[in-house]
Coordinates of C-alpha atoms (C1' of nucleotides) in Angstrom, one line a residue:
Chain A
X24 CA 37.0 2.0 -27.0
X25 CA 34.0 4.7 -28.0
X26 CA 35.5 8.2 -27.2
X27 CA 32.0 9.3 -26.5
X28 CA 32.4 7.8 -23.5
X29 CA 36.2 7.4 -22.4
X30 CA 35.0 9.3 -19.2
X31 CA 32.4 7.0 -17.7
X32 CA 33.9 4.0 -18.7
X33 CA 36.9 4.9 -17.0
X34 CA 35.6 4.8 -13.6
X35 CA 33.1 2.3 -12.6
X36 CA 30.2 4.1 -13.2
X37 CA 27.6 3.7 -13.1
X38 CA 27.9 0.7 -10.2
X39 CA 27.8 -2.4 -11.1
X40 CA 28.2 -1.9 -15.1
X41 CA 31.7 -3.6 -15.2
X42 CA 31.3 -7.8 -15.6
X43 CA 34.7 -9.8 -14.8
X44 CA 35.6 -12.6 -16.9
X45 CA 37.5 -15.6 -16.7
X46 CA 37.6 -17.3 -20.1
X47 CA 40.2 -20.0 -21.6
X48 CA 43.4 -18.0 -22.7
X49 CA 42.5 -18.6 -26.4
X50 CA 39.6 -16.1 -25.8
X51 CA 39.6 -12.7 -27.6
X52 CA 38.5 -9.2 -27.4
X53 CA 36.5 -9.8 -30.8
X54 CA 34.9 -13.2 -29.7
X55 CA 33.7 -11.2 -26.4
X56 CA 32.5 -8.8 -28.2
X57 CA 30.4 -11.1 -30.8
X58 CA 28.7 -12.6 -27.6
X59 CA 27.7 -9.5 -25.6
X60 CA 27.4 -6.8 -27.5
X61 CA 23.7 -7.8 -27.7
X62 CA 22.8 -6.9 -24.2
X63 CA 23.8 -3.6 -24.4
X64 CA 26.0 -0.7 -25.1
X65 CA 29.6 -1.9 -24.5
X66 CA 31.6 0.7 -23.9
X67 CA 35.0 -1.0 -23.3
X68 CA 36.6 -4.6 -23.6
X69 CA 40.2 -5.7 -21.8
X70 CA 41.6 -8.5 -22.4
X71 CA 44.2 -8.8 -19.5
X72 CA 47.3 -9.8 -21.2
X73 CA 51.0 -10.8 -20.0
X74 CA 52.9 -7.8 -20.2
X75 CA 55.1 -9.6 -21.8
X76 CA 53.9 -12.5 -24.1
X77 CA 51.0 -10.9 -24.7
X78 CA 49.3 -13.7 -24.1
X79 CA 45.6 -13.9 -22.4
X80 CA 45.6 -15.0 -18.7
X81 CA 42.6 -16.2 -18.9
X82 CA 40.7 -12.8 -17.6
X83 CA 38.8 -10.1 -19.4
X84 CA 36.6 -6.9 -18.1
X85 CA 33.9 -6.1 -20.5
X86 CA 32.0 -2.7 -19.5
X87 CA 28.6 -1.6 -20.0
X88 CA 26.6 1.6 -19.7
X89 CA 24.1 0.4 -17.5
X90 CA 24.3 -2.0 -14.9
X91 CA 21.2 -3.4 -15.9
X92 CA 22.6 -5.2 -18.9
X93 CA 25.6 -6.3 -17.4
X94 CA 23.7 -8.1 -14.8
X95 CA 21.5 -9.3 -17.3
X96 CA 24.9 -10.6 -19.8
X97 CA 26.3 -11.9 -16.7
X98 CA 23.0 -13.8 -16.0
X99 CA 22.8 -15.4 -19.7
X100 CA 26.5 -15.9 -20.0
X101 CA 27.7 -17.6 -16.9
X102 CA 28.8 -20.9 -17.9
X103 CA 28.9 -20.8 -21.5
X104 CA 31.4 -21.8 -24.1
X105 CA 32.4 -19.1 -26.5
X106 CA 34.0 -20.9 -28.8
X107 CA 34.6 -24.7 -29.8
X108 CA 36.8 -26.4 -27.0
X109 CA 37.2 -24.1 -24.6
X110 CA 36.0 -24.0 -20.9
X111 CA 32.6 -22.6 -19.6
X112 CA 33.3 -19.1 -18.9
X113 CA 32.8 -17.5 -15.5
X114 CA 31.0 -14.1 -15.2
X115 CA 30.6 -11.8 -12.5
X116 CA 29.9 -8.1 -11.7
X117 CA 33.6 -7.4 -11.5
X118 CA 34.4 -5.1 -7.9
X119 CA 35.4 -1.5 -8.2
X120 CA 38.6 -0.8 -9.0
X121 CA 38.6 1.4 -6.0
X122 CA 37.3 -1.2 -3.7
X123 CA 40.8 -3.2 -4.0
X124 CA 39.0 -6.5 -3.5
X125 CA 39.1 -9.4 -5.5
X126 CA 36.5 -11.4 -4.3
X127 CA 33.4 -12.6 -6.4
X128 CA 30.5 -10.0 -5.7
X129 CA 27.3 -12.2 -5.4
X130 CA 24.3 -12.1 -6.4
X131 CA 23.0 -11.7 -2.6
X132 CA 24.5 -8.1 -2.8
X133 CA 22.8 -7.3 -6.0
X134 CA 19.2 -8.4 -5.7
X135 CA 18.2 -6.2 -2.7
X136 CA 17.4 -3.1 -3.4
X137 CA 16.7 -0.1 -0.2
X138 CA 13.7 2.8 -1.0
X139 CA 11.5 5.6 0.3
X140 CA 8.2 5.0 0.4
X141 CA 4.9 6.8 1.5
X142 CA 4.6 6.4 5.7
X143 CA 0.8 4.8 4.2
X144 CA 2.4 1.6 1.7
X145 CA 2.1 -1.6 3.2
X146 CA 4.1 -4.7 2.2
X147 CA 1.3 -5.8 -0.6
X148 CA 1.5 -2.0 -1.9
X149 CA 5.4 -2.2 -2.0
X150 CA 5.6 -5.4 -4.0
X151 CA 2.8 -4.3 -6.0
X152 CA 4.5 -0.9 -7.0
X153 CA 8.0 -3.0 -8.0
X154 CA 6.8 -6.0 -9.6
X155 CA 6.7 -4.5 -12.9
X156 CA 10.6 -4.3 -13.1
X157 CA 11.0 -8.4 -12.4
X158 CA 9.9 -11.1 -10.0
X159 CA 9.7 -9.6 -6.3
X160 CA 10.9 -12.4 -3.7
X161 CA 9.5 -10.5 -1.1
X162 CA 9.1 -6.9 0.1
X163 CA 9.5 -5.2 4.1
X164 CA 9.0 -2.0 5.2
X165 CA 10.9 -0.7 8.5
X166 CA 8.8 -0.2 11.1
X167 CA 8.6 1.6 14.4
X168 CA 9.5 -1.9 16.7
X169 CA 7.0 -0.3 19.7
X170 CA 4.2 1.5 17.6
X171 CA 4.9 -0.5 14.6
X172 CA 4.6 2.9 12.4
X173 CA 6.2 2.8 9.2
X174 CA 9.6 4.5 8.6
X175 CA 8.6 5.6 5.2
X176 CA 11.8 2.9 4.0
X177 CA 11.6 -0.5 2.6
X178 CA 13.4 -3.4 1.5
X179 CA 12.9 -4.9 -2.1
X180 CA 14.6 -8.3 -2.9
X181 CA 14.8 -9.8 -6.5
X182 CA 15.1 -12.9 -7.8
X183 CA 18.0 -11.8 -10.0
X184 CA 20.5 -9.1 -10.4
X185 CA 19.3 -7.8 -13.3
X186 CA 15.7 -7.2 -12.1
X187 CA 16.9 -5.4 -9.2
X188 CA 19.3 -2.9 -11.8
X189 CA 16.3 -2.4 -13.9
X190 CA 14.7 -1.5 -10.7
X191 CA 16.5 0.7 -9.4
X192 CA 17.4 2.7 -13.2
X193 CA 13.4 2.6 -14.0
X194 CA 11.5 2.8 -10.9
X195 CA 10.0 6.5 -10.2
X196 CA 12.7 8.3 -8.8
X197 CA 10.8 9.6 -5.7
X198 CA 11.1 6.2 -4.1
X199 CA 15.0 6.8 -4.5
X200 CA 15.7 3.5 -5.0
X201 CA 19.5 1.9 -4.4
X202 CA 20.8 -0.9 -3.9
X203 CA 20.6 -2.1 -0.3
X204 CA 23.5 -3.2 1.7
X205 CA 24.0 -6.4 2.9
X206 CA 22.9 -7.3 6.7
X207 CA 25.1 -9.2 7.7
X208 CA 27.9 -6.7 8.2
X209 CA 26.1 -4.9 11.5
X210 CA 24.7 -1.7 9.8
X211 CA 27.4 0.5 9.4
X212 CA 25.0 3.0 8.3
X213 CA 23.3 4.1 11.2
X214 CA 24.2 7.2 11.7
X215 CA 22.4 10.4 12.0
X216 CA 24.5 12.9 10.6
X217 CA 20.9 14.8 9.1
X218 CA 19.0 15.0 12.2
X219 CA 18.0 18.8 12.5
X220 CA 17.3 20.3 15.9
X221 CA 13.9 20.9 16.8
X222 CA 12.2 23.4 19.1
X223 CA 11.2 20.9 21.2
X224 CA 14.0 19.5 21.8
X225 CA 15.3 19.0 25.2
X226 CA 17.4 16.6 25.7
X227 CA 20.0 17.4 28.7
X228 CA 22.3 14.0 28.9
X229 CA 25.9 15.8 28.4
X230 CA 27.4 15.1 25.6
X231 CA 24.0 15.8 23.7
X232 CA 23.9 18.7 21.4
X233 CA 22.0 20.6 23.9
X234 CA 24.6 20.2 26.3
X235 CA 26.2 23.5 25.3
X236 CA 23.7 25.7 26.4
X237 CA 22.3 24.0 29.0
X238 CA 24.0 26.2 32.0
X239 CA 22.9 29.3 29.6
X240 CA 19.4 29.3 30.5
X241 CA 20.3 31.2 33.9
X242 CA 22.2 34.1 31.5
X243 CA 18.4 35.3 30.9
X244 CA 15.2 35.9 32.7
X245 CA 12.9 33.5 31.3
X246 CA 10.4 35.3 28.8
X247 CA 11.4 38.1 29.9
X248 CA 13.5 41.6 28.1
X249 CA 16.4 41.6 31.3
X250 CA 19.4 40.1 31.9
X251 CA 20.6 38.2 35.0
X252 CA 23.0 39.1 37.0
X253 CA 25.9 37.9 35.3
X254 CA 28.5 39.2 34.5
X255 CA 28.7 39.8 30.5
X256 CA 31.6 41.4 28.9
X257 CA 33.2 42.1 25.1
X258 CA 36.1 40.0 26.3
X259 CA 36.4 36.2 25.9
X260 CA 38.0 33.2 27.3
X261 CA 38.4 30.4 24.6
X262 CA 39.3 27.4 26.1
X263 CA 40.7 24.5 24.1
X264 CA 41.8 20.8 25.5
X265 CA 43.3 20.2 22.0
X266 CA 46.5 22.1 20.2
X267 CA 45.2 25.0 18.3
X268 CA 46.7 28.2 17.2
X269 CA 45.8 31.8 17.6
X270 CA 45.0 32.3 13.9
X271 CA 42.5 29.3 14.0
X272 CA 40.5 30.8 16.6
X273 CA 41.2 34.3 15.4
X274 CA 39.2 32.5 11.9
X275 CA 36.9 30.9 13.8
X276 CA 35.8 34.2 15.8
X277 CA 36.1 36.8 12.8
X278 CA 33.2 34.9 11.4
X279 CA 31.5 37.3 13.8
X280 CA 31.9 41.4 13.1
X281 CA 33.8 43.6 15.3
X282 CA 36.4 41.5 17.0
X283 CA 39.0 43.7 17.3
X284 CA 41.6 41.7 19.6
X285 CA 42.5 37.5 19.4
X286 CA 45.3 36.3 21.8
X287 CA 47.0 33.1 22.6
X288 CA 47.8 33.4 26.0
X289 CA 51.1 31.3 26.9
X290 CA 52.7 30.7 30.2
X291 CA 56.0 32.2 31.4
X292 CA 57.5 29.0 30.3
X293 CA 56.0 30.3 26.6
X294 CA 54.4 27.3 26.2
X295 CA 50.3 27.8 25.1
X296 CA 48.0 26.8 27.8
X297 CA 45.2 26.0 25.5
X298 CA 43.7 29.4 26.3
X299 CA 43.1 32.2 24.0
X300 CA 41.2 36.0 24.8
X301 CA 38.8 36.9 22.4
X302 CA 37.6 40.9 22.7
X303 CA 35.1 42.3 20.6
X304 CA 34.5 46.2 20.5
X305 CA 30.7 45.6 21.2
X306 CA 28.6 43.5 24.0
X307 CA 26.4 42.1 20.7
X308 CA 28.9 40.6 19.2
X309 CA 30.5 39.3 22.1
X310 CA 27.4 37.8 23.0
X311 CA 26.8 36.2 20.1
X312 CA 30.1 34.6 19.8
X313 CA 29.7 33.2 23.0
X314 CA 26.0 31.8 22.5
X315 CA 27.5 30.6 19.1
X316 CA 30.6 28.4 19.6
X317 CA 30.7 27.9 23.5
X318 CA 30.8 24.1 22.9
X319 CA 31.5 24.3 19.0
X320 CA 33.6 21.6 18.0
X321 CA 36.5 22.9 16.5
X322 CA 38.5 21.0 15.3
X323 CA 36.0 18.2 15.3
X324 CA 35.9 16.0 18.3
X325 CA 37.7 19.1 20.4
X326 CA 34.7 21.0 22.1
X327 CA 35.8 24.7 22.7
X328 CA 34.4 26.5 25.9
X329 CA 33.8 29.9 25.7
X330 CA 33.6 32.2 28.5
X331 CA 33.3 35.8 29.4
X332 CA 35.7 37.2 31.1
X333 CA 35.9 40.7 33.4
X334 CA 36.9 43.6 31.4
X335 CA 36.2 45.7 33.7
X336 CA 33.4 48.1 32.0
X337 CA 30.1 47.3 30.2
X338 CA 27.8 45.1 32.4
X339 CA 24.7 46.9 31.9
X340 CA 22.1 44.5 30.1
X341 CA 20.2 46.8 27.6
X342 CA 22.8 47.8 24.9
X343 CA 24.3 44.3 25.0
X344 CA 21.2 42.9 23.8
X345 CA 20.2 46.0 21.3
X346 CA 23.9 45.4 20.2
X347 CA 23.3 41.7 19.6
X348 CA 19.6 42.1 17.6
X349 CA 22.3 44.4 15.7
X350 CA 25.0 41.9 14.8
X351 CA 22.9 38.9 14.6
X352 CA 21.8 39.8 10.6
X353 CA 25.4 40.3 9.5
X354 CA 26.2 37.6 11.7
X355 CA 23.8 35.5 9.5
X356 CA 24.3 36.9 6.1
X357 CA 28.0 36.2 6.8
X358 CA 27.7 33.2 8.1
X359 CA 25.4 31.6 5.2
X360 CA 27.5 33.1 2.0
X361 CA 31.3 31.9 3.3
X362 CA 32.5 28.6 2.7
X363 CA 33.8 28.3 6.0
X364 CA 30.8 29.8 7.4
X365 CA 28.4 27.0 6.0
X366 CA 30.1 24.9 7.5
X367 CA 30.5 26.3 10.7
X368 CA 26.5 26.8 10.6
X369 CA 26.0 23.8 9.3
X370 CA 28.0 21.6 12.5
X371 CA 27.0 24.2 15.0
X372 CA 23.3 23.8 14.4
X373 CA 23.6 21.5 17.1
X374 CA 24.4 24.1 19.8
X375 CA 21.2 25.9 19.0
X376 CA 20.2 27.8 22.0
X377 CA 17.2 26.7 23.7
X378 CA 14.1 28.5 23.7
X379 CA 15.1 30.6 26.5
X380 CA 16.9 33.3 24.0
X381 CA 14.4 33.1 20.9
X382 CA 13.0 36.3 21.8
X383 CA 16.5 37.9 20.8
X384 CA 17.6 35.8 17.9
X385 CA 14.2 36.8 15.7
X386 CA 14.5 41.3 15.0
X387 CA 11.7 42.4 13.4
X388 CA 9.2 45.1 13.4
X389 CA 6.2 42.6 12.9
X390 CA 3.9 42.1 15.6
X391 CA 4.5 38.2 15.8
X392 CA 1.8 35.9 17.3
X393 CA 3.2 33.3 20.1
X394 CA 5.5 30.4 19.7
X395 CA 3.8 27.1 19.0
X396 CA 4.6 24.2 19.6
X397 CA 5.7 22.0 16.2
X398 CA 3.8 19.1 14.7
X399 CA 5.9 15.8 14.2
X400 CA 7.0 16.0 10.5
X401 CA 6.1 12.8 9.3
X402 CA 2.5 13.5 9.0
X403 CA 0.2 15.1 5.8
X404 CA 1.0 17.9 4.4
X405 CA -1.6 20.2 3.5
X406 CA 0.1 23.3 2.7
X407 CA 4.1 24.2 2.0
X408 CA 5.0 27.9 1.5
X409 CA 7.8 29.0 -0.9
X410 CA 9.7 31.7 0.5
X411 CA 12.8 33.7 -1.4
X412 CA 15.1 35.4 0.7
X413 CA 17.0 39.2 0.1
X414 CA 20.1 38.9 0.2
X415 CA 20.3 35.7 1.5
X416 CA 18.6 32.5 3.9
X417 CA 17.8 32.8 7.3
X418 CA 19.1 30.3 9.2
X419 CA 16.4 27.1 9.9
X420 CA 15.9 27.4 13.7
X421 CA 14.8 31.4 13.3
X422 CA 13.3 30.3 10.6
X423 CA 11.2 27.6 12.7
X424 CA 10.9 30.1 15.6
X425 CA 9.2 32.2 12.7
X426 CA 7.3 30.1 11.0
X427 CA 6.2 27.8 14.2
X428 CA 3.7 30.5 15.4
X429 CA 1.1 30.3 13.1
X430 CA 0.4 26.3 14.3
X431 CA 1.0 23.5 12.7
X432 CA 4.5 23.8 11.3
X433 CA 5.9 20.0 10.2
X434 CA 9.2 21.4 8.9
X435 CA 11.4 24.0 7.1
X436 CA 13.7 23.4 4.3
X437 CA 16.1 25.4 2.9
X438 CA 17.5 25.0 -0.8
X439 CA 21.0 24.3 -0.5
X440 CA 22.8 27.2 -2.3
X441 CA 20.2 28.7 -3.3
X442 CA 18.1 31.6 -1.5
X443 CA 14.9 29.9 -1.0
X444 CA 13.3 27.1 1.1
X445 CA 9.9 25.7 1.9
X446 CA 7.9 25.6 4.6
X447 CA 5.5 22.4 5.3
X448 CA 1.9 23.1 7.9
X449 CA 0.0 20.3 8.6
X450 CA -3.1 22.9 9.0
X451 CA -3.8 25.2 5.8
X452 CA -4.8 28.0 8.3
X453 CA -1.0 28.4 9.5
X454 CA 0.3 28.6 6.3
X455 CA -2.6 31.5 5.3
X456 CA -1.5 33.1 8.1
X457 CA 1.7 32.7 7.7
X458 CA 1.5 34.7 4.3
X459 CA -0.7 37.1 5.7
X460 CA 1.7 38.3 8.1
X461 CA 5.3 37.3 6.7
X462 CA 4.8 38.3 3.1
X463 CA 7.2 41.1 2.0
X464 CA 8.7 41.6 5.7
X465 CA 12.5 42.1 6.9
X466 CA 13.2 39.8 9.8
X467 CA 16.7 40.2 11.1
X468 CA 17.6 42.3 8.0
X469 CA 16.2 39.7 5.7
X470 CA 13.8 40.4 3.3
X471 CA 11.1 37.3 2.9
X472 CA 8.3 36.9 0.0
X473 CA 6.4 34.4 1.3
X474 CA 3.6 32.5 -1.0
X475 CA 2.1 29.7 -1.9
X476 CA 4.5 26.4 -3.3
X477 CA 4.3 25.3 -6.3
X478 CA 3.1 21.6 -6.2
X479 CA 6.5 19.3 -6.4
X480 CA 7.7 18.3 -10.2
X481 CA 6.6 14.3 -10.8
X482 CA 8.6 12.4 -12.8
X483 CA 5.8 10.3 -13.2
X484 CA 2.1 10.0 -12.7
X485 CA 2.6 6.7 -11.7
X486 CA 3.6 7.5 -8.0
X487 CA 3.1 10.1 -5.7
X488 CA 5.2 11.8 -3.5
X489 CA 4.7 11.3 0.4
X490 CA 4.2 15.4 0.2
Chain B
dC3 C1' 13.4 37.8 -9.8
dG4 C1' 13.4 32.5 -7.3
dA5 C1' 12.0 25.9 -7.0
dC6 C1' 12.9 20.5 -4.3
dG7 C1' 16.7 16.9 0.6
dG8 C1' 16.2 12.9 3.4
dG9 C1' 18.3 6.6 3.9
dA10 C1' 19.2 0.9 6.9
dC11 C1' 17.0 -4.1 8.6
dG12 C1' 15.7 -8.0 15.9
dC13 C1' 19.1 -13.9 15.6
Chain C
dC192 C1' 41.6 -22.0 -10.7
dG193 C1' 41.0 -16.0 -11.9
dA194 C1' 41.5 -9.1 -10.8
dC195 C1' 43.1 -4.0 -13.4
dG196 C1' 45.6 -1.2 -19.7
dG197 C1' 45.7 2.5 -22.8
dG198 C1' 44.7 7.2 -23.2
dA199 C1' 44.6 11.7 -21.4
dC200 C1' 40.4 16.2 -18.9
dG201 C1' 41.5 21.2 -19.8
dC202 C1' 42.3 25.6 -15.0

DNA sequence: CGACGGGACGC
DNA sequence: CGACGGGACGC
């Protein structure tokens, strides 16, 4: 086989490259490779073999480096004779070698392909935009059932496998093409594991991500710099209904700086009760942790309840919050740089505290206009802001609780592993502002240059992007 | 200096 | 009916 590329042959990649064979046993590697080396590179030929005669059973894998001419040799092959007297010879994409199956793959699976396309194409537009990579049977965008609003996602389906490869290897790669999944097996793909919390959100059904923090809204005096009357303490009460030890929630809570005691508490029996006391050596960070992983699922499916419990000292309100605005940057910086802590961030974004506590998660000395309300995020863009962070990201909901009061804000995104993200405003204005105000200033210890965005790279001019 | 993710269909 | 070898990446 070519050495050059002993790697990607190897695997099945990229999908659908590989074409299964089944040939009369007198069939060889050499007359394979006489009648399909002209659709493409091949990059490997196997002749299965008896182990021990060494005979052909009948069933060779010939792989390509694109899919695109596999489909296309499968397409002009199936059902020819190789050589005089021998059968017709059957060709298919051959499965993964990971998948385990044997059975054919069909062409139903390979001629539908799934993209992202701008909220404004229409069915005409769609087929219009693909029919230059082979005949279109018939294009679909998903649609809103009540409003009938596009979901920015369509459906492409081909008349052959090999126009629906080219497709998806050629198209512009904004539209992000794939190939689709077949129907009939209920959309297994329905999940919503990217949803990002919005400001206003407010959903209260328990169970909901909000459900966390729903009973926390009585911990503070709405819009106002006081606490309530509750109690509020350095000292914790981690509840678990799952099995976990003392050093998983001693990792989970030294996330947050100054935890200075972690304790399983066990009966007399010395059996663990599921409980375990948490006690920082400030309110701040007591606070936080509480705000933070009351309801965090850890491990996942197992929803801890954090509580605080009497310590007997420290229940005046001021220094607890000063103490908090104090710990939240670390908390952050922390938080974003650890491996662990991305990924606590990233599964606890759900817990988000309602607007109730934004006032205390955003520390900065800049006079900040009032919260706004967001625009939906599926609308025109008409300004996105690059912003660098020093040392490192703030997290997206300050960021929104930031960014949101200069009107208009559609969205934030953050760079993944990198210090940067953008900023999307429906209204120019906002994002003017926005730089006006936010350019060059520290906000919870985090240093922001906030400007103008680049226009996105195209791959092509063919296409634009839907920002 | 410091730059680009996301995604599923009425039988 | 007709489904998975040989060789070996490089901390």
């Amino acid at each position: 086989m070519d050495e050059s590329n002993r790697a990607s042959s190897y695997l099945d990649e990229p999908a659908n490259s590989r074409l299964f064979l089944v040939t009369s046993k007198s069939i060889t590697e050499e007359i394979i490779r006489e009648h399909f080396s002209t659709f493409g590179e091949i990059q490997d030929i196997w002749v299965v073999k008896d182990k021990h005669t060494k005979e052909s059973k009948g069933v060779s894998f010939v792989k390509f480096s694109k899919s695109s001419q596999a489909c296309t040799a499968m397409e002009e092959m199936h059902g020819r004779s190789l050589a005089e007297g021998t059968k017709p010879i059957k060709v298919f994409i051959a499965q993964a070698r990971s998948s385990g199956s044997h059975r054919d793959v069909e062409d139903e699976e390979l001629t539908r392909i799934f993209v992202m396309i701008p909220k404004s194409f229409t069915e005409e537009d769609l087929k219009e935009t693909f029919k230059e990579h082979g005949d279109v049977e018939y294009a679909i965008i998903i649609r809103n059932k009540n409003t009938g609003e596009s979901k920015g996602l369509g459906y492409v389906r081909f008349h052959k496998p090999s126009q629906a490869a080219k497709a998806i290897e050629n198209c512009d790669k904004t539209f992000r093409a794939i190939l689709a999944e077949p129907r009939t097996k209920n959309s297994s793909a329905d999940n919503d594991y990217f949803s990002n919390p919005r400001l206003e959100h407010s959903g209260n059904d328990p169970g909901s991500s909000s459900y966390a923090f729903a009973h926390e809204s009585s911990s503070f005096a709405p819009g106002g710099d006081t606490w309530s009357s509750d109690i509020i303490t350095r000292c914790l009460m981690v509840s678990s209904r799952a099995a976990v030890t003392q050093e998983q929630i001693y990792g989970l809570f030294d996330l947050i700086p100054g935890m200075d005691f972690c304790e399983m508490q066990i009966d007399q029996y010395g059996f663990s009760k599921g409980q375990v006391v948490v006690r920082f050596n400030n309110l701040g960070s007591a606070v936080y942790a509480k705000e933070k992983l009351n309801g965090f699922e850890y491990p996942p499916g197992n929803r801890l309840s954090v509580s605080y419990i009497d310590d007997g000292e420290d229940r005046t309100s001021p220094v607890g919050k000063m103490a908090m605005q104090l710990v939240a940057a670390q908390m952050m910086s922390m938080v974003w740089n650890g491996p662990c802590g991305a990924q606590l961030m990233k599964t606890s974004a759900g817990y988000t505290a309602p607007p109730v506590s934004q006032k205390s998660r955003v520390q900065t000395d800049v006079a900040l206009p009032s919260l706004k309300k967001l625009v939906s995020p599926d609308g025109t863009v008409k300004e996105r802001l690059f912003v660098i962070f020093n040392p490192s990201p703030l997290p997206v909901d300050v960021l929104e609780d930031l960014f949101c009061r200069f009107g208009s804000l559609m969205e934030v995104y953050l760079v993944p592993g990198r210090n940067v993200g953008y900023i999307k405003y429906s209204d120019r204005n906002s994002a003017h502002d926005a730089i006006a105000l936010l350019h060059g200033k520290v906000v919870n210890g985090v240093k922001m240059k906030v400007m103008l965005a680049d226009p996105p790279k195209e791959e092509s001019h063919k296409r634009q992007r839907t920002y």
